Amino acid sequence: MEITSLTNAKVKQWVRYREKKYRDMDQSFLIEGEHLIEEAHRAGCIRYLILEQHLPNPYPQYDAYTVTSQILHKISSHVSAVKMIAVCRYKEPSVEKGLRILALDDVQDPGNMGTMIRTAVSFGYSALLLSQRCVDIYNEKVIRSTQGALFHLSCCRCCFEDMLPQLQQEGYHIYGTSLHDAVPLQQIQRKEKHVLLMGNEGSGVRRQLLDLCDERIFIEMDFFESLNVGVAAGICMYHFRHCE
Amino acid sequence: MEITSLTNAKVKQWVRYREKKYRDMDQSFLIEGEHLIEEAHRAGCIRYLILEQHLPNPYPQYDAYTVTSQILHKISSHVSAVKMIAVCRYKEPSVEKGLRILALDDVQDPGNMGTMIRTAVSFGYSALLLSQRCVDIYNEKVIRSTQGALFHLSCCRCCFEDMLPQLQQEGYHIYGTSLHDAVPLQQIQRKEKHVLLMGNEGSGVRRQLLDLCDERIFIEMDFFESLNVGVAAGICMYHFRHCE
């Protein structure tokens, strides 16, 4: 189907997907860039494509709207010109009970969340738990920072006060990061089946959740006592990769 | 001195500091936020302050321009209202020859660079080397991501083809990160006196520089083979922190 008018209702709908409430309404989000679209395709998440006029559809198994470059520019969140956008469906909320689970408590920055998702997939984590006040996982900056990793792990927004004890019952060891009352990472026993709990950029993991943890970790530093949460998560996940 | 006109020449000059060429011209850059300003003060980098009218100057040792909130809003890169901005002088280019040096080859993303500077200071690195095509260290996003760490290490933009062999002569072991022809990080001998060389987000460390390295490192991964450069740098720096 071809669309050439910037004021077409479909165009308006796609632009609205920048806002969470409209994404939620249709359970849909946009992705751009060849690499991300290929990852979404392999994960079976694509609903349909939006393609620049006269271009062949590289994924003929999906329906495609053909539109003008002006329309693509209006929908796109990129500065540079984009030739294809995919409209994807939300992942089913689920927790794949692999050995390693990453839990994020009220992480606010989309770049940090995206980076942690990318790291988690690289280090064999199977599931991501998000507390209620985390940034939306379908935020365009989150998706871009994941570099497509989002499509490779299960994901669930839940109440941590309920979920963490339940996972403990199932044999998961819960590690929480904390600057106080915590054990240096080098001395932490690596339990293969675990949940790693990382906290908000400013305030860290909430106190009531730290109290639920089996162990609290801090990363040894020489100076300044300050690490970006995405970096801290990477250091911890790499540490747990080498479980004995 | 008080300024109330949005078209005042000083106001125009401050707005121009968003661009590198005007920063370079005056060897000056802007910082915002109490924490960053305190760090700049402790590092002796402040030239003068720009303060909202009727507010007491918290650093009376520095001259202050008092301005309207509209002017502050115009100069500020923040969305929320700012009450004080500091105009700082560039750091003298230098290489403090401590034990650990971080070298960044053509890193483009300001957030990544800022995060790596913050991590480097936390893990006791004394100097930062930047290749010619790295993003400007005085870019406002770089400074914000450093969380003030920028003021705690020496910094120099230089030609790596000349600098790395010179540092080798002085006894530094050069580690470069690479996905190919490289040794797993866990098997890397930790030499206390070293340079850690990290590369561009898309293309990594340039081939001709990898050829100069004493050892090439890769970070073991389970899947996806993709880490953000700031996370990868954090994992390596944490590893080298525990030299034996």
PDB file of C-alpha atoms in Angstrom, chain A residues 39 100 115 118-119 121-124 146-149 152 185-186 219-228 230-231 234-235 238 241-242, chain B residues 39 100 115 118-119 121-124 146-149 152 185-186 219-228 230-231 234-235 238 241-242:
ATOM      1  CA  GLU A  39      17.545  -9.156  14.499  1.00  0.00           C
ATOM      2  CA  ARG A 100      21.415 -16.228  35.089  1.00  0.00           C
ATOM      3  CA  THR A 115      23.791  -1.226  27.355  1.00  0.00           C
ATOM      4  CA  ARG A 118      23.420  -5.923  25.389  1.00  0.00           C
ATOM      5  CA  THR A 119      25.969  -7.005  28.002  1.00  0.00           C
ATOM      6  CA  VAL A 121      22.968 -11.278  26.288  1.00  0.00           C
ATOM      7  CA  SER A 122      26.706 -11.350  25.559  1.00  0.00           C
ATOM      8  CA  PHE A 123      27.355 -12.967  28.935  1.00  0.00           C
ATOM      9  CA  GLY A 124      24.646 -15.610  28.674  1.00  0.00           C
ATOM     10  CA  THR A 146      20.763  -2.834  22.900  1.00  0.00           C
ATOM     11  CA  GLN A 147      22.029  -3.218  19.328  1.00  0.00           C
ATOM     12  CA  GLY A 148      19.367  -5.873  18.846  1.00  0.00           C
ATOM     13  CA  ALA A 149      20.141  -7.833  22.014  1.00  0.00           C
ATOM     14  CA  HIS A 152      17.503 -12.400  22.505  1.00  0.00           C
ATOM     15  CA  LEU A 185      33.487  -8.583  44.268  1.00  0.00           C
ATOM     16  CA  GLN A 186      36.777 -10.521  44.240  1.00  0.00           C
ATOM     17  CA  ILE A 219      33.206  -3.216  43.277  1.00  0.00           C
ATOM     18  CA  GLU A 220      36.619  -2.306  44.672  1.00  0.00           C
ATOM     19  CA  MET A 221      37.822   1.128  43.523  1.00  0.00           C
ATOM     20  CA  ASP A 222      40.971   3.180  44.027  1.00  0.00           C
ATOM     21  CA  PHE A 223      39.459   6.614  43.968  1.00  0.00           C
ATOM     22  CA  PHE A 224      36.343   8.664  43.325  1.00  0.00           C
ATOM     23  CA  GLU A 225      33.978   5.805  44.266  1.00  0.00           C
ATOM     24  CA  SER A 226      31.828   6.221  41.242  1.00  0.00           C
ATOM     25  CA  LEU A 227      30.990   3.924  38.351  1.00  0.00           C
ATOM     26  CA  ASN A 228      28.302   4.168  35.724  1.00  0.00           C
ATOM     27  CA  GLY A 230      26.131  -0.064  33.011  1.00  0.00           C
ATOM     28  CA  VAL A 231      29.872  -0.418  33.620  1.00  0.00           C
ATOM     29  CA  GLY A 234      29.315  -5.373  33.040  1.00  0.00           C
ATOM     30  CA  ILE A 235      32.073  -5.969  35.596  1.00  0.00           C
ATOM     31  CA  TYR A 238      31.849 -10.802  33.545  1.00  0.00           C
ATOM     32  CA  ARG A 241      30.680 -15.725  33.793  1.00  0.00           C
ATOM     33  CA  HIS A 242      33.684 -17.474  35.313  1.00  0.00           C
TER      34      HIS A 242
ATOM     35  CA  GLU B  39      35.009  19.317  41.338  1.00  0.00           C
ATOM     36  CA  ARG B 100      48.241   3.072  34.277  1.00  0.00           C
ATOM     37  CA  THR B 115      31.956   6.955  31.066  1.00  0.00           C
ATOM     38  CA  ARG B 118      34.899   8.174  35.062  1.00  0.00           C
ATOM     39  CA  THR B 119      35.858   4.486  35.217  1.00  0.00           C
ATOM     40  CA  VAL B 121      39.702   7.620  37.570  1.00  0.00           C
ATOM     41  CA  SER B 122      37.844   5.147  39.794  1.00  0.00           C
ATOM     42  CA  PHE B 123      40.374   2.433  38.936  1.00  0.00           C
ATOM     43  CA  GLY B 124      43.471   4.555  39.490  1.00  0.00           C
ATOM     44  CA  THR B 146      32.482  11.991  33.533  1.00  0.00           C
ATOM     45  CA  GLN B 147      30.605  13.175  36.653  1.00  0.00           C
ATOM     46  CA  GLY B 148      33.605  15.390  37.369  1.00  0.00           C
ATOM     47  CA  ALA B 149      36.250  12.702  36.896  1.00  0.00           C
ATOM     48  CA  HIS B 152      41.189  14.178  38.196  1.00  0.00           C
ATOM     49  CA  LEU B 185      41.319 -11.556  29.196  1.00  0.00           C
ATOM     50  CA  GLN B 186      41.452 -14.254  31.904  1.00  0.00           C
ATOM     51  CA  ILE B 219      36.788 -10.388  26.396  1.00  0.00           C
ATOM     52  CA  GLU B 220      35.272 -13.870  26.485  1.00  0.00           C
ATOM     53  CA  MET B 221      31.548 -13.894  25.661  1.00  0.00           C
ATOM     54  CA  ASP B 222      28.848 -16.541  25.499  1.00  0.00           C
ATOM     55  CA  PHE B 223      26.785 -15.120  22.717  1.00  0.00           C
ATOM     56  CA  PHE B 224      26.212 -12.151  20.436  1.00  0.00           C
ATOM     57  CA  GLU B 225      29.877 -11.041  20.526  1.00  0.00           C
ATOM     58  CA  SER B 226      29.061  -7.456  21.224  1.00  0.00           C
ATOM     59  CA  LEU B 227      29.890  -5.162  24.114  1.00  0.00           C
ATOM     60  CA  ASN B 228      29.628  -1.413  24.439  1.00  0.00           C
ATOM     61  CA  GLY B 230      32.625   1.698  27.808  1.00  0.00           C
ATOM     62  CA  VAL B 231      31.604  -1.630  29.340  1.00  0.00           C
ATOM     63  CA  GLY B 234      35.457  -1.154  32.506  1.00  0.00           C
ATOM     64  CA  ILE B 235      35.932  -4.927  32.497  1.00  0.00           C
ATOM     65  CA  TYR B 238      38.890  -3.788  36.694  1.00  0.00           C
ATOM     66  CA  ARG B 241      43.349  -3.347  39.022  1.00  0.00           C
ATOM     67  CA  HIS B 242      44.128  -6.745  40.512  1.00  0.00           C
TER      68      HIS B 242
END
